[in-house]
Coordinates of C-alpha atoms and ligand atoms in Angstrom, one line a residue:
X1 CA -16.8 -24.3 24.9
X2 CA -16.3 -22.6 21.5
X3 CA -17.6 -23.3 18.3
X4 CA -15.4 -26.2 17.0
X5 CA -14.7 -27.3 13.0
X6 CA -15.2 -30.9 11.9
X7 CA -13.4 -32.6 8.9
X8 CA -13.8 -36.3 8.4
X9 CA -11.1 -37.8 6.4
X10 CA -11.0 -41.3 5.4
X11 CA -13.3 -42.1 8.0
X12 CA -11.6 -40.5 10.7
X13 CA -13.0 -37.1 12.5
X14 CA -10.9 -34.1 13.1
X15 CA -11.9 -31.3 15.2
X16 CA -10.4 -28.0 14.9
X17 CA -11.5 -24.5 16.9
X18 CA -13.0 -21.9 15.7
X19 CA -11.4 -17.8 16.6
X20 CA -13.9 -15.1 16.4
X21 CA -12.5 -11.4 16.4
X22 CA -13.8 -8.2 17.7
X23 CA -16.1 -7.8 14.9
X24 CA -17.5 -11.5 14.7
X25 CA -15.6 -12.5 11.9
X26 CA -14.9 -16.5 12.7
X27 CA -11.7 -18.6 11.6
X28 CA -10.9 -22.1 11.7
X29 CA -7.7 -22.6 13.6
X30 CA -6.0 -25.2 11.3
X31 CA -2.8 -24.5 13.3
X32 CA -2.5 -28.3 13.8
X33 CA -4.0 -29.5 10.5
X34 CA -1.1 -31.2 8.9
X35 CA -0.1 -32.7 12.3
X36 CA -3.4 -34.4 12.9
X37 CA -4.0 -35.2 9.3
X38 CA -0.8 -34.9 7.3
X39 CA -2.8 -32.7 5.1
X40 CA -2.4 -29.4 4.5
X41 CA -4.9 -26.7 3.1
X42 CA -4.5 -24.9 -0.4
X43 CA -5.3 -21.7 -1.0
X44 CA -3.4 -19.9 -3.7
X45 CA -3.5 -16.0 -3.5
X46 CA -4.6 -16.9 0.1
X47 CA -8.5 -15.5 -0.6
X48 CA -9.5 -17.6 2.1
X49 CA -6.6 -17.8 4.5
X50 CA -5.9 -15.6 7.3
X51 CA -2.2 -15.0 8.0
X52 CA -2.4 -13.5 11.9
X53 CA -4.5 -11.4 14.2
X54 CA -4.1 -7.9 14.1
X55 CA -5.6 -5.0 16.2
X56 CA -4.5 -2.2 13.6
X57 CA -7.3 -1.7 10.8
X58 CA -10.5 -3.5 10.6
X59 CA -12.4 -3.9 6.9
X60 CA -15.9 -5.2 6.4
X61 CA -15.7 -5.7 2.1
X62 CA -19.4 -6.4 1.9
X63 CA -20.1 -2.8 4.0
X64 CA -17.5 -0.9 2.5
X65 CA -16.1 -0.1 6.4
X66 CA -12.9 0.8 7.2
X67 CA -11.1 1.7 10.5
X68 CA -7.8 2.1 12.0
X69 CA -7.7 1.0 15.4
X70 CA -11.6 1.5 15.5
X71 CA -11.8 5.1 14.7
X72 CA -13.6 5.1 10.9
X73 CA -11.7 6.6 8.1
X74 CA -14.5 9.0 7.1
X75 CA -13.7 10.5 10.5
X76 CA -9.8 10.3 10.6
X77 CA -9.8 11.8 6.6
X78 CA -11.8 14.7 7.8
X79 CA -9.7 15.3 11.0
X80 CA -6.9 13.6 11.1
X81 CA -3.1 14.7 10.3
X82 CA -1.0 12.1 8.7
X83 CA 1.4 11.9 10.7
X84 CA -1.2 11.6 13.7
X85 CA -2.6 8.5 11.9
X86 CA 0.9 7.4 11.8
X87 CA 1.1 7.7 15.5
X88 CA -2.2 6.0 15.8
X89 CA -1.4 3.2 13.5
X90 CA 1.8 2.3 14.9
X91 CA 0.8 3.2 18.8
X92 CA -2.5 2.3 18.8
X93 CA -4.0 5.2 20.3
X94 CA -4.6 8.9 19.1
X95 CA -1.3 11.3 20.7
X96 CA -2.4 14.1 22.4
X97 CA -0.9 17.2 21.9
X98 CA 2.2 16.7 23.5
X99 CA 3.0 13.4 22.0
X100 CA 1.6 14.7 18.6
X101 CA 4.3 17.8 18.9
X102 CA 7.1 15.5 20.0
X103 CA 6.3 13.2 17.3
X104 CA 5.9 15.9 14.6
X105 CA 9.5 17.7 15.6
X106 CA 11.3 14.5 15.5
X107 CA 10.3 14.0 11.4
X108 CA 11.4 17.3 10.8
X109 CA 15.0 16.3 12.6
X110 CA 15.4 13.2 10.6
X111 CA 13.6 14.4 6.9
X112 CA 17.4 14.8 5.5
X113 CA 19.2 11.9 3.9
X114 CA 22.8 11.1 4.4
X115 CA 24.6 13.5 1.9
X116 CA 26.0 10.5 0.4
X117 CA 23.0 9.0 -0.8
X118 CA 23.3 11.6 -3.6
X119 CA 25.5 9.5 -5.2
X120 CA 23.0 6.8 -5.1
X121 CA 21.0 9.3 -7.4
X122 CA 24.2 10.5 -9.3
X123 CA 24.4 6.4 -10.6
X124 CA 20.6 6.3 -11.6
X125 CA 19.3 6.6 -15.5
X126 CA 17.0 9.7 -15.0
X127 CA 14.6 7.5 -16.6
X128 CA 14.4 5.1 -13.7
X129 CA 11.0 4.4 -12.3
X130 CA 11.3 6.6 -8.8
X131 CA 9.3 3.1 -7.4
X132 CA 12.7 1.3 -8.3
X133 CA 14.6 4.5 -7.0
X134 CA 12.8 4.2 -3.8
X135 CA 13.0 0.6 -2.5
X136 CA 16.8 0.5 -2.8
X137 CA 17.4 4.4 -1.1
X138 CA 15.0 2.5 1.6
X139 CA 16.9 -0.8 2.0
X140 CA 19.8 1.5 1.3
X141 CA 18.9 3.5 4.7
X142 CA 20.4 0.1 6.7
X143 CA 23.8 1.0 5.7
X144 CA 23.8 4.6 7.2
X145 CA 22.8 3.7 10.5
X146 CA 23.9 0.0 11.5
X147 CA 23.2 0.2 14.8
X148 CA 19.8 0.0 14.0
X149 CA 20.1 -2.8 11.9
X150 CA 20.2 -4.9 15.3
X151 CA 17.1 -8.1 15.5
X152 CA 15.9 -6.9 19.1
X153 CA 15.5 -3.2 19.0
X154 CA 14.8 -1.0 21.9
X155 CA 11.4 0.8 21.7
X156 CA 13.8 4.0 21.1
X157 CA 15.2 2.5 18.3
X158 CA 12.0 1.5 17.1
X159 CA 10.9 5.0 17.4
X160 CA 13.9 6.2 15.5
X161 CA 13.6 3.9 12.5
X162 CA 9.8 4.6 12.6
X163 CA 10.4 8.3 12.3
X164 CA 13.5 7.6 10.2
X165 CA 12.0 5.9 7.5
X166 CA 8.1 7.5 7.0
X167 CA 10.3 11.3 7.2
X168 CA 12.9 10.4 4.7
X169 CA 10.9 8.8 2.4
X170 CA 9.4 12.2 1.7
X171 CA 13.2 13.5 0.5
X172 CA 13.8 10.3 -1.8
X173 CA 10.6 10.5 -3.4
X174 CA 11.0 14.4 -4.0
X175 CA 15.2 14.3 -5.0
X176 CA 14.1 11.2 -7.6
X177 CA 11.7 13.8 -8.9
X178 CA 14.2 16.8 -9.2
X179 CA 16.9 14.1 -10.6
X180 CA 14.2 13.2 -13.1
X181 CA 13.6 17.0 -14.3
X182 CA 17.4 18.0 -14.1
X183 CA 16.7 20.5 -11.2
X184 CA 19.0 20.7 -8.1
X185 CA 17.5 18.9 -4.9
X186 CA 15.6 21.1 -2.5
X187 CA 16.3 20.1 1.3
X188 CA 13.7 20.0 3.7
X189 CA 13.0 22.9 6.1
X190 CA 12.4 23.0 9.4
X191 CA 9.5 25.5 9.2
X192 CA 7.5 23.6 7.4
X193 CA 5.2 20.4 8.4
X194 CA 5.1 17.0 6.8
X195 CA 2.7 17.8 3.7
X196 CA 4.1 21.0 2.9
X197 CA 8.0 20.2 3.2
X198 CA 7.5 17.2 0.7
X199 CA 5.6 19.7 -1.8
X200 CA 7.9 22.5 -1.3
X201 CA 10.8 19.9 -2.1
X202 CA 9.2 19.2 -5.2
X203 CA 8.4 22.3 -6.8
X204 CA 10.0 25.4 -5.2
X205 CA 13.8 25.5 -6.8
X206 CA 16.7 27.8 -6.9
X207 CA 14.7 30.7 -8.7
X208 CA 10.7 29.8 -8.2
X209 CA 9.4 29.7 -4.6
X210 CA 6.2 27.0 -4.6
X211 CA 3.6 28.6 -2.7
X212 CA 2.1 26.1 -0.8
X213 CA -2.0 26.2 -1.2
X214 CA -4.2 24.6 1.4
X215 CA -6.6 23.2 -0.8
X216 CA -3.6 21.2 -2.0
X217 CA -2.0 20.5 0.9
X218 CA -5.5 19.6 2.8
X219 CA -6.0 17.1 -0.8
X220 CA -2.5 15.4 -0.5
X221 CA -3.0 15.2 3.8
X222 CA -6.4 12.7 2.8
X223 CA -4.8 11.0 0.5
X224 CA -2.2 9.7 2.8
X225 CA -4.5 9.3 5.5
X226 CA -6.4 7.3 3.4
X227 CA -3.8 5.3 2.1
X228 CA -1.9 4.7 5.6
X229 CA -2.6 1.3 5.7
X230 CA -5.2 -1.6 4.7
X231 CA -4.5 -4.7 6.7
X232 CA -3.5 -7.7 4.7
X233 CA -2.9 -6.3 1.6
X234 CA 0.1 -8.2 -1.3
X235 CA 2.7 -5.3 0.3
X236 CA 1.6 -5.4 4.0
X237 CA 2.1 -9.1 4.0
X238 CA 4.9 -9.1 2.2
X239 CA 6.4 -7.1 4.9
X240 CA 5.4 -9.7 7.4
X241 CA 6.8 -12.6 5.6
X242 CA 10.3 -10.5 5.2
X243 CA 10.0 -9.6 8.8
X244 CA 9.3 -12.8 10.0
X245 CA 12.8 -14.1 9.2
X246 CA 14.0 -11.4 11.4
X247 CA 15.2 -9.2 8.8
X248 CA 15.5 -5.5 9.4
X249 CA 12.8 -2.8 9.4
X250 CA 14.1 -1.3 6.5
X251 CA 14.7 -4.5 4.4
X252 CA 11.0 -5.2 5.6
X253 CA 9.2 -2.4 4.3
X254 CA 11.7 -2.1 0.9
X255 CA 10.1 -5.9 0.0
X256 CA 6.4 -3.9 0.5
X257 CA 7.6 -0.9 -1.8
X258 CA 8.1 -3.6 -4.4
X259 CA 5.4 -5.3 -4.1
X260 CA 3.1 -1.9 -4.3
X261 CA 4.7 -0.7 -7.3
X262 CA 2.6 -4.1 -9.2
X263 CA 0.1 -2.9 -11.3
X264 CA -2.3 -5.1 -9.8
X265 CA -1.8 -3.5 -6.5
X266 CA -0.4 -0.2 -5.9
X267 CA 1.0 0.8 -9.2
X268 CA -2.7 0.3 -10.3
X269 CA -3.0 4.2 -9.8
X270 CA -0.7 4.7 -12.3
X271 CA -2.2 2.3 -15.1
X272 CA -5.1 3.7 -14.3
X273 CA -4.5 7.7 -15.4
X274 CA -2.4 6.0 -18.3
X275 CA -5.5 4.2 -19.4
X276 CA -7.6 7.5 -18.6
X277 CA -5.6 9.0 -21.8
X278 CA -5.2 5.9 -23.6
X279 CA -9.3 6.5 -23.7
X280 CA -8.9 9.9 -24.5
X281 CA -6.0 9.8 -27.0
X282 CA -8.3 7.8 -29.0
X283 CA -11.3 10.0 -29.0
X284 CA -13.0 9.0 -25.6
X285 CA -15.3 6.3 -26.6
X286 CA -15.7 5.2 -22.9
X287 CA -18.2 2.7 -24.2
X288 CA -15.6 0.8 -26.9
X289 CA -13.5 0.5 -24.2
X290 CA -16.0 -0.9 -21.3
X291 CA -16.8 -3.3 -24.7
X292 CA -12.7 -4.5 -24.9
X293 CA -12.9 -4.8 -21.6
X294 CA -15.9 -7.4 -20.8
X295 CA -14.2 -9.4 -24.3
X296 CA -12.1 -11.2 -22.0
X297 CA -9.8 -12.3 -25.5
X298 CA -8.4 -8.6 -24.8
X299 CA -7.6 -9.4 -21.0
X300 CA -7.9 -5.7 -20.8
X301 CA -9.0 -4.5 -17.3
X302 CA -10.6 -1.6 -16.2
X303 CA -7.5 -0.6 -13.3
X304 CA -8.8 1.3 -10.3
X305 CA -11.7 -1.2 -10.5
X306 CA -12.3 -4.4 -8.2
X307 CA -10.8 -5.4 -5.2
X308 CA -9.9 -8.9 -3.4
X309 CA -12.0 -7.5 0.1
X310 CA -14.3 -4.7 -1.1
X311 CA -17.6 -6.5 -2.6
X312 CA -19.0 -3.1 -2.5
X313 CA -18.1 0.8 -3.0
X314 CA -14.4 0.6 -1.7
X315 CA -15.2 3.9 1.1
X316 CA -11.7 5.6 0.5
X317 CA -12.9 6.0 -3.3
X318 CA -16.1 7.6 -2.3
X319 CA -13.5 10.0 -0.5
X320 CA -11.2 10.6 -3.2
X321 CA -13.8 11.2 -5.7
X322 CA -15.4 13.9 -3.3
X323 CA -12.1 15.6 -2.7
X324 CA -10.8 15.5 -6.4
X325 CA -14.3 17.8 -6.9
X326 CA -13.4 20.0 -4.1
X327 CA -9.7 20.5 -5.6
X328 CA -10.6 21.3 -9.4
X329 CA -13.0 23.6 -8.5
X330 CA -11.1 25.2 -6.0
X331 CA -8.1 25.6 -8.7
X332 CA -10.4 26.3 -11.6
X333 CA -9.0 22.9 -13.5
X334 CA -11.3 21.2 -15.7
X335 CA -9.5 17.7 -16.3
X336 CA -11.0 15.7 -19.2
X337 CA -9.9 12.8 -18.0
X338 CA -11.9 12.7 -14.5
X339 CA -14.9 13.2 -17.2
X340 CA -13.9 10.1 -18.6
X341 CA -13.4 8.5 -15.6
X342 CA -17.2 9.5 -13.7
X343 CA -18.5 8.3 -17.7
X344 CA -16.4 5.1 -17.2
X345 CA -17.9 4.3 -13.4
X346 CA -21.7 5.5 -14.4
X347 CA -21.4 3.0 -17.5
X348 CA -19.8 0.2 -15.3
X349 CA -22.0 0.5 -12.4
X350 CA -24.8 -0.4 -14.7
X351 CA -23.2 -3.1 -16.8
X352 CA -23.9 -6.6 -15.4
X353 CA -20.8 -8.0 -16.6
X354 CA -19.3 -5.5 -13.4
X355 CA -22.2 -6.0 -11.0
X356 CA -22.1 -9.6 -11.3
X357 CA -18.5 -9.5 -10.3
X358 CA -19.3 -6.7 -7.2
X359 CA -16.7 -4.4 -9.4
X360 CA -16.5 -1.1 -7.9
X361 CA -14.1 2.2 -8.3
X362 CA -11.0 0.8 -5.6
X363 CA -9.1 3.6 -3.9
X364 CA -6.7 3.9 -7.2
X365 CA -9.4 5.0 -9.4
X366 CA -9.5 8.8 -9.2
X367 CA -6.2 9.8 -6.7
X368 CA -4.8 10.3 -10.6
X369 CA -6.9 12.9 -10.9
X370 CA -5.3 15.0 -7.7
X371 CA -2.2 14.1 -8.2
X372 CA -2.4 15.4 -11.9
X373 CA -4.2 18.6 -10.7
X374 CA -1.1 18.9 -8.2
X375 CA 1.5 18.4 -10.7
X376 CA 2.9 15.0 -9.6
X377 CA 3.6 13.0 -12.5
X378 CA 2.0 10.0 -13.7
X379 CA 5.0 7.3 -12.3
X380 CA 4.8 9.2 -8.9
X381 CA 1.6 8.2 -8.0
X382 CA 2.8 4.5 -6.7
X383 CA 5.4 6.4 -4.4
X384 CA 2.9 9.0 -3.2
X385 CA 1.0 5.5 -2.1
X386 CA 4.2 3.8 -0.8
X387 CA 4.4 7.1 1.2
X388 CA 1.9 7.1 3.3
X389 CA 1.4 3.3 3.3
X390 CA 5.0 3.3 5.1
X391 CA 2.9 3.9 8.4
X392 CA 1.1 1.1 8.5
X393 CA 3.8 -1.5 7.3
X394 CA 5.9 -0.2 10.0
X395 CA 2.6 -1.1 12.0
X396 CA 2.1 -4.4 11.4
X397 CA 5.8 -5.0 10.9
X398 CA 5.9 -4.7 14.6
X399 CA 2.6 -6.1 15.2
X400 CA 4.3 -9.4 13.8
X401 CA 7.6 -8.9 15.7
X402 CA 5.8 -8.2 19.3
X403 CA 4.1 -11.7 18.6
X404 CA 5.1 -14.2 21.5
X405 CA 5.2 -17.5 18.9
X406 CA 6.5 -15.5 16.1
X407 CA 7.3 -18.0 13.8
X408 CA 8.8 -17.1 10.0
X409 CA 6.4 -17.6 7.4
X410 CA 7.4 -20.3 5.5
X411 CA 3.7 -21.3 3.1
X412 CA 3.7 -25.5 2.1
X413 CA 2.8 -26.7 -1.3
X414 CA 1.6 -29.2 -3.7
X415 CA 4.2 -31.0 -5.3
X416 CA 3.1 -31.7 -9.2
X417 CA 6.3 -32.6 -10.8
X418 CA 7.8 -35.3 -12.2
X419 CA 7.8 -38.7 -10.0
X420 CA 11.9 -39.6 -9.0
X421 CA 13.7 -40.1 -11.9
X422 CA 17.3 -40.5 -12.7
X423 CA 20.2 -38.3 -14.2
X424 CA 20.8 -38.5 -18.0
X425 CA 24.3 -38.5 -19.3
X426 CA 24.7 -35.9 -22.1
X427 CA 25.1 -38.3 -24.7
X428 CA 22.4 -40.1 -24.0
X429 CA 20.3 -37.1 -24.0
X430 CA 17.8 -36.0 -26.9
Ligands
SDX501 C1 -5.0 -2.1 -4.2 O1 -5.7 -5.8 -1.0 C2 -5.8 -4.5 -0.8 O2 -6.2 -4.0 0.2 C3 -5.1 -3.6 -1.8 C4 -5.4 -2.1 -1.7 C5 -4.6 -1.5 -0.5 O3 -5.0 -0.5 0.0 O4 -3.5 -2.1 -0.1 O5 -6.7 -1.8 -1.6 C6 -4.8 -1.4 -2.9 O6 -4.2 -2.9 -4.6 C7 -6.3 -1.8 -4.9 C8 -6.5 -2.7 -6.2 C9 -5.7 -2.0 -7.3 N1 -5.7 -2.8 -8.5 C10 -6.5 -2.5 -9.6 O7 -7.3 -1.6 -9.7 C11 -6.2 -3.5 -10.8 C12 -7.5 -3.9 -11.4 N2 -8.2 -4.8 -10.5 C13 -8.0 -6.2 -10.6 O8 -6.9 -6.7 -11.2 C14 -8.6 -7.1 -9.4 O9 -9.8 -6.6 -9.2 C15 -7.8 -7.1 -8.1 C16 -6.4 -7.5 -8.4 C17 -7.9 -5.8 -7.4 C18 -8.5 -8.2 -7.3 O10 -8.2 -9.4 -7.9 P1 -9.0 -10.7 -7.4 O11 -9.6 -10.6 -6.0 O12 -8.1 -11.9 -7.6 O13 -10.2 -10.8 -8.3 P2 -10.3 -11.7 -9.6 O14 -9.2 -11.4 -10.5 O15 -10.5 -13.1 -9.2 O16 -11.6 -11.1 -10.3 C19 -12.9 -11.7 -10.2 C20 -13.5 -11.6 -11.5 C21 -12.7 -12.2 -12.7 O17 -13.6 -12.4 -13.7 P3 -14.1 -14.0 -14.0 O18 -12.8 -14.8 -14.1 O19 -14.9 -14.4 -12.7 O20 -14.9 -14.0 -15.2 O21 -13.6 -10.2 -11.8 C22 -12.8 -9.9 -13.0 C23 -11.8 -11.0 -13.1 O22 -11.4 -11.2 -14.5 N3 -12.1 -8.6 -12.7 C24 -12.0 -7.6 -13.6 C25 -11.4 -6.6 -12.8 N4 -11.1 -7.0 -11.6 C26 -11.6 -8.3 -11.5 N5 -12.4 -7.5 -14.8 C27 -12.1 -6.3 -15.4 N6 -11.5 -5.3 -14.8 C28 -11.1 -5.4 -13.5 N7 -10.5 -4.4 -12.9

């Protein structure tokens, strides 16, 4: 018999069971709470609620561990293509070489966009953020291939959409950049891989070839390994809860590239280099700042810092911060702001207003730095995460649709307005 939960409730005793996962973590099943109680639980921001099982990533917070389908990220950022974590993510196991070719060829067939999505960018301000440009192309996507808007899709189809929508993304991300700078779009090639392509579409043009460098290439190919996917995260689940009304894949995973580009959550990366030379701009006193910061009358945060699961160093961060080294050296750049930003983490990690609180550098604290050394602009770095976090919300997207009692996610509340009360006529009105 398994462990069981008790709650007594105006005298009455309930008992509920108790799930343990793979790695011992234990839940209280409160599937039939409100049915055997007519209560239901509150938890805003769901700190304390688990929304399903899932078999895809696996975080311990108070260990700083994290691993996709068991394998541990140090191991898949040191080996791992993206697109083979993709593969892994989404089929659970590692492909071997000739699924990993297979896989591979089939992004470089679909990497193009409909020609006329161009128009889409044609009707854009070039001053649109490419987060905003992004969710719509992707929702956008439904409209060019209908027959894959159908609720019960093949595992072909599935395939397709998969490939589809983590390949194109790479060619709406880059043609919002060259729509941005006034240069003509570059298409993808077929010669090149998944890293490379998207970096050649950004910066080669009609009279400059971008010679791809594999320092930079090897930087980017971490950083979307490590950002592939994080299990319950505000976008991830807000995939699910799309998803679980039955709408598309690609109207799924647009509601997670919205909900990424919050600057709580994925757009966090970009607050944070803009608050790297907001420091700067105004003479680098790191320790004014970390001061305005613990004054909690400024509500001024220190982004890249804290996270809702990590209690400890967040391990992709530890990563980041290793590889940005590796990069600057290797290009000769010395970036004042990652000084700033090593002087902001040495003075936090010793200030008990963030230890108390188990603040730590999150994984948006120094990918700025790379992605400034690379030359992708500040309001890019939220799509270079929606990117490679399109993997794992395709994932879980169909983690959640394979479920046998899928049920939509519909969340209860606490009612704490006004008692009945009746219509006022206008003229009787104040
Ligand atoms: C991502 O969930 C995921 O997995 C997300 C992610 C993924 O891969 O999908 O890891 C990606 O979103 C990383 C987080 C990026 N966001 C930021 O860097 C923004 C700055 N961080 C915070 O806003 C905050 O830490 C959150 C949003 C990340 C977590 O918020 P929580 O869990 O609701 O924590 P909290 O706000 O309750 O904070 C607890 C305390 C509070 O102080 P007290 O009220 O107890 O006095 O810590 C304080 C907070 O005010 N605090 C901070 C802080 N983060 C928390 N104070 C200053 N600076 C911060 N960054």
């Amino acid at each position: 018999m398994g462990d069981i939960a008790k709650i007594i409730l105006n005298g009455n005793e309930y008992e509920f069971p108790v799930l343990t996962g793979t790695e011992q973590e234990k839940a209280i099943d409160m599937r039939t709470l409100r049915l055997k109680t007519g209560y239901i639980a509150f938890d805003p921001g769901y700190a304390n609620v688990g929304s399903c099982q899932s078999a895809i990533t696996f975080i311990d917070g108070d260990k700083g561990i994290l691993r996709y389908r068991g394998i541990p990220i140090e191991q898949l950022a040191e080996h791992a293509s993206f697109v083979e974590v993709a593969y892994l993510l989404i089929y659970g196991e590692l492909p071997n070489e000739k699924e990993l070719n297979k896989w591979s060829a089939e992004f470089t067939e679909h990497s193009m966009i409909h020609e006329d999505m161009k128009n889409f960018f044609d009707g854009y301000p070039a001053g649109g953020h490419p987060m905003g440009i992004l969710s719509a192309m992707v929702c956008s996507l439904s409209a060019y291939y209908p027959e894959l808007e159908r609720v019960e899709l093949t595992s072909m189809d599935f395939r397709r959409i998969s490939v589809e929508l983590i390949s194109k993304v790479r060619t709406i991300a880059a043609f919002s950049y060259k729509k941005k700078i006034g240069e003509p779009f570059v298409y993808p090639r077929s010669d090149l891989k998944y890293i490379p392509n998207f970096l050649n579409m950004m910066f080669s043009s009609p009279n400059r070839v971008y010679e791809v460098q594999d320092c930079v290439a090897n930087a980017l190919r971490t950083l979307f390994v490590l950002h592939a996917d994080h299990e319950q995260n505000c976008g991830t689940s807000s995939v699910r809860m799309v998803g679980s009304s039955l709408a598309n894949l690609y109207a799924s995973v647009s509601a997670g590239i919205c909900a990424l580009w919050g600057p709580l959550h994925g757009g966090a990366n970009q607050r944070v280099t803009e608050m790297l030379q907001s420091i700067q701009q105004s003479g680098g006193d790191v320790a004014h700042f970390i001061t305005q910061v613990k004054d909690r009358k400024n509500n001024t945060k220190l982004m890249g810092f804290g996270h809702r699961v990590y209690k400890n160093y967040d391990p992709r961060a530890k990563i980041i911060k290793q590889r940005t080294d590796v990069l600057l050296n290797k290009l000769g750049i010395h970036d004042p702001l990652l000084e700033i930003a090593l002087k902001l983490e040495e003075a936090a990690l010793k200030d008990s207003f963030f230890v108390e609180r188990k603040l730590y550098p999150n994984v948006d604290f120094y990918s700025g730095i790379i992605y400034r050394a690379i030359g992708i602009p500040v309001d890019m770095a939220p799509v270079m995460f929606a990117m490679a976090r399109m993997a794992g919300w395709i994932a879980h997207w169909k983690e959640m649709r394979d479920e046998a009692d899928l049920r939509i996610s519909r969340p209860r509340q606490v009612y704490v307005g006004h008692q009945q009360r009746d219509f006022i006529p206008m003229e009787k009105r104040g």
